[in-house]
Amino acid sequence: RFRVNLALNRSIPNKGLPSPLGGAFSVPGQAARRRFLTLEEVLDASGAPVRLLLNGMRFEDTPVTERPKLGDSEVWALINLSADTHPIHLHLVQFKVQSRQKLDVAGYQQALDEARSAAGGPVDANGELVNPDPTPYLLGSSPVRETEEGPKDTVRANPAEVTFIKVSFDIAGKYVYHCHILEHEDNDMMR
């Protein structure tokens, strides 16, 4: 509830809103890198989720796998292999939602399992993620809503879809990204 205690100041002109508000939002520069990041659920024997992971890793797992350079722009492909929509939030930045593509989850999961088996886990000997490029498993586009065209710090990553965002890292420091559902971030869907 809002309670207004002061009288309206009539000396301030009552102007209409400009049309259109703002303008086109873009992230500057060519993408220095494309990252393929997976959103995963670990299920128990009955099929109930018991853990939620980014890239098959828990929050405290090492190494840090996303290390953008100061001033670089990157395209992140958020590959949702789970049955849930995850509102993915990146700290300290604003990004542009570029597109969404439907995903052959079973095909991608098989390629992911093979890559991780060959590497001995979600990262290789150099500390790089082994998540495959999802391009061969894309089935068609999903719309980006008009409400998602401006600067964002959180995006819906829908199940069985890849959400592509372009982000510029213009502040030095450690960035955190996570699912904004409290139970998910508390169950390790944070890096």
PDB file of N, CA and C in Angstrom, residues 34-39 74-82 84-90 95-103 108 134-135 137-138 140-145 148 152-167 177:
ATOM      1  N   ARG A  34      31.575 -17.602 -27.544  1.00  0.00           N
ATOM      2  CA  ARG A  34      30.265 -18.215 -27.323  1.00  0.00           C
ATOM      3  C   ARG A  34      30.437 -19.270 -26.249  1.00  0.00           C
ATOM      4  N   ARG A  35      29.571 -19.244 -25.265  1.00  0.00           N
ATOM      5  CA  ARG A  35      29.627 -20.230 -24.188  1.00  0.00           C
ATOM      6  C   ARG A  35      28.350 -21.058 -24.227  1.00  0.00           C
ATOM      7  N   PHE A  36      28.497 -22.358 -23.979  1.00  0.00           N
ATOM      8  CA  PHE A  36      27.368 -23.274 -23.945  1.00  0.00           C
ATOM      9  C   PHE A  36      27.196 -23.728 -22.503  1.00  0.00           C
ATOM     10  N   LEU A  37      26.125 -23.265 -21.857  1.00  0.00           N
ATOM     11  CA  LEU A  37      25.914 -23.481 -20.432  1.00  0.00           C
ATOM     12  C   LEU A  37      24.640 -24.291 -20.215  1.00  0.00           C
ATOM     13  N   THR A  38      24.753 -25.383 -19.464  1.00  0.00           N
ATOM     14  CA  THR A  38      23.605 -26.269 -19.272  1.00  0.00           C
ATOM     15  C   THR A  38      22.914 -26.021 -17.931  1.00  0.00           C
ATOM     16  N   LEU A  39      21.599 -26.154 -17.957  1.00  0.00           N
ATOM     17  CA  LEU A  39      20.744 -26.075 -16.779  1.00  0.00           C
ATOM     18  C   LEU A  39      20.182 -27.476 -16.585  1.00  0.00           C
ATOM     19  N   GLU A  74      30.125 -11.370 -24.892  1.00  0.00           N
ATOM     20  CA  GLU A  74      30.019 -12.797 -25.149  1.00  0.00           C
ATOM     21  C   GLU A  74      28.573 -13.158 -25.442  1.00  0.00           C
ATOM     22  N   VAL A  75      28.383 -14.239 -26.169  1.00  0.00           N
ATOM     23  CA  VAL A  75      27.057 -14.819 -26.350  1.00  0.00           C
ATOM     24  C   VAL A  75      27.007 -16.071 -25.489  1.00  0.00           C
ATOM     25  N   TRP A  76      26.010 -16.125 -24.617  1.00  0.00           N
ATOM     26  CA  TRP A  76      25.804 -17.288 -23.776  1.00  0.00           C
ATOM     27  C   TRP A  76      24.580 -18.031 -24.283  1.00  0.00           C
ATOM     28  N   ALA A  77      24.736 -19.322 -24.500  1.00  0.00           N
ATOM     29  CA  ALA A  77      23.625 -20.195 -24.871  1.00  0.00           C
ATOM     30  C   ALA A  77      23.217 -20.952 -23.614  1.00  0.00           C
ATOM     31  N   LEU A  78      22.053 -20.608 -23.060  1.00  0.00           N
ATOM     32  CA  LEU A  78      21.530 -21.253 -21.855  1.00  0.00           C
ATOM     33  C   LEU A  78      20.721 -22.463 -22.308  1.00  0.00           C
ATOM     34  N   ILE A  79      21.267 -23.651 -22.121  1.00  0.00           N
ATOM     35  CA  ILE A  79      20.704 -24.895 -22.638  1.00  0.00           C
ATOM     36  C   ILE A  79      19.921 -25.565 -21.516  1.00  0.00           C
ATOM     37  N   ASN A  80      18.591 -25.471 -21.563  1.00  0.00           N
ATOM     38  CA  ASN A  80      17.774 -25.983 -20.475  1.00  0.00           C
ATOM     39  C   ASN A  80      17.377 -27.431 -20.736  1.00  0.00           C
ATOM     40  N   LEU A  81      18.021 -28.344 -20.011  1.00  0.00           N
ATOM     41  CA  LEU A  81      17.755 -29.772 -20.118  1.00  0.00           C
ATOM     42  C   LEU A  81      16.736 -30.237 -19.089  1.00  0.00           C
ATOM     43  N   SER A  82      16.266 -29.347 -18.241  1.00  0.00           N
ATOM     44  CA  SER A  82      15.330 -29.713 -17.173  1.00  0.00           C
ATOM     45  C   SER A  82      13.888 -29.536 -17.643  1.00  0.00           C
ATOM     46  N   ASP A  84      11.790 -27.608 -16.036  1.00  0.00           N
ATOM     47  CA  ASP A  84      11.317 -26.356 -15.442  1.00  0.00           C
ATOM     48  C   ASP A  84      11.823 -25.148 -16.219  1.00  0.00           C
ATOM     49  N   THR A  85      11.068 -24.057 -16.124  1.00  0.00           N
ATOM     50  CA  THR A  85      11.566 -22.757 -16.576  1.00  0.00           C
ATOM     51  C   THR A  85      12.425 -22.193 -15.451  1.00  0.00           C
ATOM     52  N   HIS A  86      13.594 -21.692 -15.800  1.00  0.00           N
ATOM     53  CA  HIS A  86      14.501 -21.106 -14.811  1.00  0.00           C
ATOM     54  C   HIS A  86      14.733 -19.637 -15.150  1.00  0.00           C
ATOM     55  N   PRO A  87      14.393 -18.720 -14.231  1.00  0.00           N
ATOM     56  CA  PRO A  87      14.752 -17.313 -14.443  1.00  0.00           C
ATOM     57  C   PRO A  87      16.235 -17.127 -14.092  1.00  0.00           C
ATOM     58  N   ILE A  88      17.071 -17.068 -15.109  1.00  0.00           N
ATOM     59  CA  ILE A  88      18.520 -16.984 -14.897  1.00  0.00           C
ATOM     60  C   ILE A  88      18.918 -15.519 -14.756  1.00  0.00           C
ATOM     61  N   HIS A  89      19.610 -15.220 -13.672  1.00  0.00           N
ATOM     62  CA  HIS A  89      20.004 -13.852 -13.308  1.00  0.00           C
ATOM     63  C   HIS A  89      21.522 -13.749 -13.323  1.00  0.00           C
ATOM     64  N   LEU A  90      22.035 -12.728 -14.008  1.00  0.00           N
ATOM     65  CA  LEU A  90      23.462 -12.426 -14.006  1.00  0.00           C
ATOM     66  C   LEU A  90      23.676 -11.165 -13.191  1.00  0.00           C
ATOM     67  N   PHE A  95      22.045  -7.449 -20.230  1.00  0.00           N
ATOM     68  CA  PHE A  95      22.278  -8.182 -21.467  1.00  0.00           C
ATOM     69  C   PHE A  95      21.072  -8.072 -22.381  1.00  0.00           C
ATOM     70  N   LYS A  96      21.242  -8.542 -23.600  1.00  0.00           N
ATOM     71  CA  LYS A  96      20.173  -8.555 -24.589  1.00  0.00           C
ATOM     72  C   LYS A  96      19.787 -10.004 -24.873  1.00  0.00           C
ATOM     73  N   VAL A  97      18.493 -10.274 -24.832  1.00  0.00           N
ATOM     74  CA  VAL A  97      17.991 -11.586 -25.241  1.00  0.00           C
ATOM     75  C   VAL A  97      18.000 -11.590 -26.764  1.00  0.00           C
ATOM     76  N   GLN A  98      18.793 -12.472 -27.355  1.00  0.00           N
ATOM     77  CA  GLN A  98      18.925 -12.510 -28.812  1.00  0.00           C
ATOM     78  C   GLN A  98      17.879 -13.398 -29.467  1.00  0.00           C
ATOM     79  N   SER A  99      17.739 -14.620 -28.954  1.00  0.00           N
ATOM     80  CA  SER A  99      16.799 -15.555 -29.576  1.00  0.00           C
ATOM     81  C   SER A  99      16.577 -16.745 -28.660  1.00  0.00           C
ATOM     82  N   ARG A 100      15.584 -17.538 -29.044  1.00  0.00           N
ATOM     83  CA  ARG A 100      15.315 -18.820 -28.395  1.00  0.00           C
ATOM     84  C   ARG A 100      15.138 -19.861 -29.484  1.00  0.00           C
ATOM     85  N   GLN A 101      15.647 -21.064 -29.206  1.00  0.00           N
ATOM     86  CA  GLN A 101      15.503 -22.172 -30.145  1.00  0.00           C
ATOM     87  C   GLN A 101      15.029 -23.411 -29.386  1.00  0.00           C
ATOM     88  N   LYS A 102      14.101 -24.136 -29.974  1.00  0.00           N
ATOM     89  CA  LYS A 102      13.664 -25.409 -29.401  1.00  0.00           C
ATOM     90  C   LYS A 102      14.807 -26.408 -29.531  1.00  0.00           C
ATOM     91  N   LEU A 103      14.881 -27.362 -28.583  1.00  0.00           N
ATOM     92  CA  LEU A 103      16.021 -28.268 -28.477  1.00  0.00           C
ATOM     93  C   LEU A 103      15.577 -29.719 -28.457  1.00  0.00           C
ATOM     94  N   TYR A 108      20.756 -33.991 -27.490  1.00  0.00           N
ATOM     95  CA  TYR A 108      21.795 -33.185 -26.858  1.00  0.00           C
ATOM     96  C   TYR A 108      22.318 -33.891 -25.609  1.00  0.00           C
ATOM     97  N   PRO A 134      25.113 -26.697 -29.126  1.00  0.00           N
ATOM     98  CA  PRO A 134      23.768 -27.238 -29.321  1.00  0.00           C
ATOM     99  C   PRO A 134      23.245 -27.128 -30.754  1.00  0.00           C
ATOM    100  N   THR A 135      23.970 -26.469 -31.647  1.00  0.00           N
ATOM    101  CA  THR A 135      23.464 -26.193 -32.994  1.00  0.00           C
ATOM    102  C   THR A 135      22.895 -27.425 -33.703  1.00  0.00           C
ATOM    103  N   TYR A 137      21.317 -29.797 -32.605  1.00  0.00           N
ATOM    104  CA  TYR A 137      20.141 -30.305 -31.910  1.00  0.00           C
ATOM    105  C   TYR A 137      19.005 -29.281 -31.847  1.00  0.00           C
ATOM    106  N   LEU A 138      19.168 -28.161 -32.554  1.00  0.00           N
ATOM    107  CA  LEU A 138      18.134 -27.130 -32.568  1.00  0.00           C
ATOM    108  C   LEU A 138      17.040 -27.512 -33.547  1.00  0.00           C
ATOM    109  N   GLY A 140      13.953 -25.450 -34.051  1.00  0.00           N
ATOM    110  CA  GLY A 140      13.184 -24.328 -34.574  1.00  0.00           C
ATOM    111  C   GLY A 140      13.140 -23.218 -33.559  1.00  0.00           C
ATOM    112  N   SER A 141      12.720 -22.056 -34.000  1.00  0.00           N
ATOM    113  CA  SER A 141      12.773 -20.896 -33.108  1.00  0.00           C
ATOM    114  C   SER A 141      11.518 -20.788 -32.252  1.00  0.00           C
ATOM    115  N   SER A 142      11.686 -20.169 -31.112  1.00  0.00           N
ATOM    116  CA  SER A 142      10.597 -19.779 -30.214  1.00  0.00           C
ATOM    117  C   SER A 142      10.634 -18.264 -30.138  1.00  0.00           C
ATOM    118  N   PRO A 143       9.491 -17.622 -29.976  1.00  0.00           N
ATOM    119  CA  PRO A 143       9.501 -16.157 -29.995  1.00  0.00           C
ATOM    120  C   PRO A 143      10.173 -15.543 -28.766  1.00  0.00           C
ATOM    121  N   VAL A 144      10.825 -14.414 -28.994  1.00  0.00           N
ATOM    122  CA  VAL A 144      11.288 -13.553 -27.907  1.00  0.00           C
ATOM    123  C   VAL A 144      10.208 -12.500 -27.751  1.00  0.00           C
ATOM    124  N   ARG A 145       9.678 -12.388 -26.576  1.00  0.00           N
ATOM    125  CA  ARG A 145       8.565 -11.460 -26.349  1.00  0.00           C
ATOM    126  C   ARG A 145       9.011 -10.007 -26.443  1.00  0.00           C
ATOM    127  N   GLU A 148      10.853  -8.471 -23.669  1.00  0.00           N
ATOM    128  CA  GLU A 148      12.230  -8.897 -23.441  1.00  0.00           C
ATOM    129  C   GLU A 148      13.222  -8.176 -24.342  1.00  0.00           C
ATOM    130  N   LYS A 152      18.262  -6.412 -19.902  1.00  0.00           N
ATOM    131  CA  LYS A 152      17.823  -7.412 -18.926  1.00  0.00           C
ATOM    132  C   LYS A 152      18.976  -7.809 -18.016  1.00  0.00           C
ATOM    133  N   ASP A 153      18.631  -8.253 -16.810  1.00  0.00           N
ATOM    134  CA  ASP A 153      19.608  -8.915 -15.952  1.00  0.00           C
ATOM    135  C   ASP A 153      19.091 -10.293 -15.539  1.00  0.00           C
ATOM    136  N   THR A 154      17.861 -10.607 -15.974  1.00  0.00           N
ATOM    137  CA  THR A 154      17.244 -11.905 -15.720  1.00  0.00           C
ATOM    138  C   THR A 154      16.480 -12.316 -16.971  1.00  0.00           C
ATOM    139  N   VAL A 155      16.546 -13.597 -17.314  1.00  0.00           N
ATOM    140  CA  VAL A 155      15.851 -14.095 -18.497  1.00  0.00           C
ATOM    141  C   VAL A 155      15.215 -15.444 -18.178  1.00  0.00           C
ATOM    142  N   ARG A 156      14.055 -15.677 -18.779  1.00  0.00           N
ATOM    143  CA  ARG A 156      13.408 -16.981 -18.678  1.00  0.00           C
ATOM    144  C   ARG A 156      14.147 -17.966 -19.573  1.00  0.00           C
ATOM    145  N   ALA A 157      14.636 -19.040 -19.002  1.00  0.00           N
ATOM    146  CA  ALA A 157      15.215 -20.133 -19.776  1.00  0.00           C
ATOM    147  C   ALA A 157      14.201 -21.270 -19.710  1.00  0.00           C
ATOM    148  N   ASN A 158      13.460 -21.448 -20.795  1.00  0.00           N
ATOM    149  CA  ASN A 158      12.358 -22.408 -20.819  1.00  0.00           C
ATOM    150  C   ASN A 158      12.869 -23.828 -21.031  1.00  0.00           C
ATOM    151  N   PRO A 159      12.094 -24.840 -20.567  1.00  0.00           N
ATOM    152  CA  PRO A 159      12.513 -26.226 -20.761  1.00  0.00           C
ATOM    153  C   PRO A 159      12.585 -26.580 -22.240  1.00  0.00           C
ATOM    154  N   ALA A 160      13.528 -27.447 -22.573  1.00  0.00           N
ATOM    155  CA  ALA A 160      13.720 -27.943 -23.941  1.00  0.00           C
ATOM    156  C   ALA A 160      13.965 -26.807 -24.925  1.00  0.00           C
ATOM    157  N   GLU A 161      14.627 -25.766 -24.458  1.00  0.00           N
ATOM    158  CA  GLU A 161      14.990 -24.636 -25.314  1.00  0.00           C
ATOM    159  C   GLU A 161      16.406 -24.183 -24.993  1.00  0.00           C
ATOM    160  N   VAL A 162      16.990 -23.491 -25.968  1.00  0.00           N
ATOM    161  CA  VAL A 162      18.262 -22.799 -25.764  1.00  0.00           C
ATOM    162  C   VAL A 162      17.948 -21.312 -25.879  1.00  0.00           C
ATOM    163  N   THR A 163      18.285 -20.560 -24.843  1.00  0.00           N
ATOM    164  CA  THR A 163      18.082 -19.118 -24.825  1.00  0.00           C
ATOM    165  C   THR A 163      19.439 -18.464 -25.046  1.00  0.00           C
ATOM    166  N   PHE A 164      19.543 -17.652 -26.099  1.00  0.00           N
ATOM    167  CA  PHE A 164      20.801 -16.989 -26.436  1.00  0.00           C
ATOM    168  C   PHE A 164      20.748 -15.549 -25.938  1.00  0.00           C
ATOM    169  N   ILE A 165      21.753 -15.173 -25.147  1.00  0.00           N
ATOM    170  CA  ILE A 165      21.859 -13.794 -24.661  1.00  0.00           C
ATOM    171  C   ILE A 165      23.236 -13.261 -25.041  1.00  0.00           C
ATOM    172  N   LYS A 166      23.304 -11.949 -25.254  1.00  0.00           N
ATOM    173  CA  LYS A 166      24.592 -11.293 -25.507  1.00  0.00           C
ATOM    174  C   LYS A 166      24.835 -10.348 -24.350  1.00  0.00           C
ATOM    175  N   VAL A 167      26.007 -10.479 -23.747  1.00  0.00           N
ATOM    176  CA  VAL A 167      26.323  -9.740 -22.534  1.00  0.00           C
ATOM    177  C   VAL A 167      27.715  -9.126 -22.658  1.00  0.00           C
ATOM    178  N   TYR A 177      26.151 -15.951 -11.446  1.00  0.00           N
ATOM    179  CA  TYR A 177      24.901 -16.157 -12.164  1.00  0.00           C
ATOM    180  C   TYR A 177      24.195 -17.343 -11.543  1.00  0.00           C
TER     181      TYR A 177
END
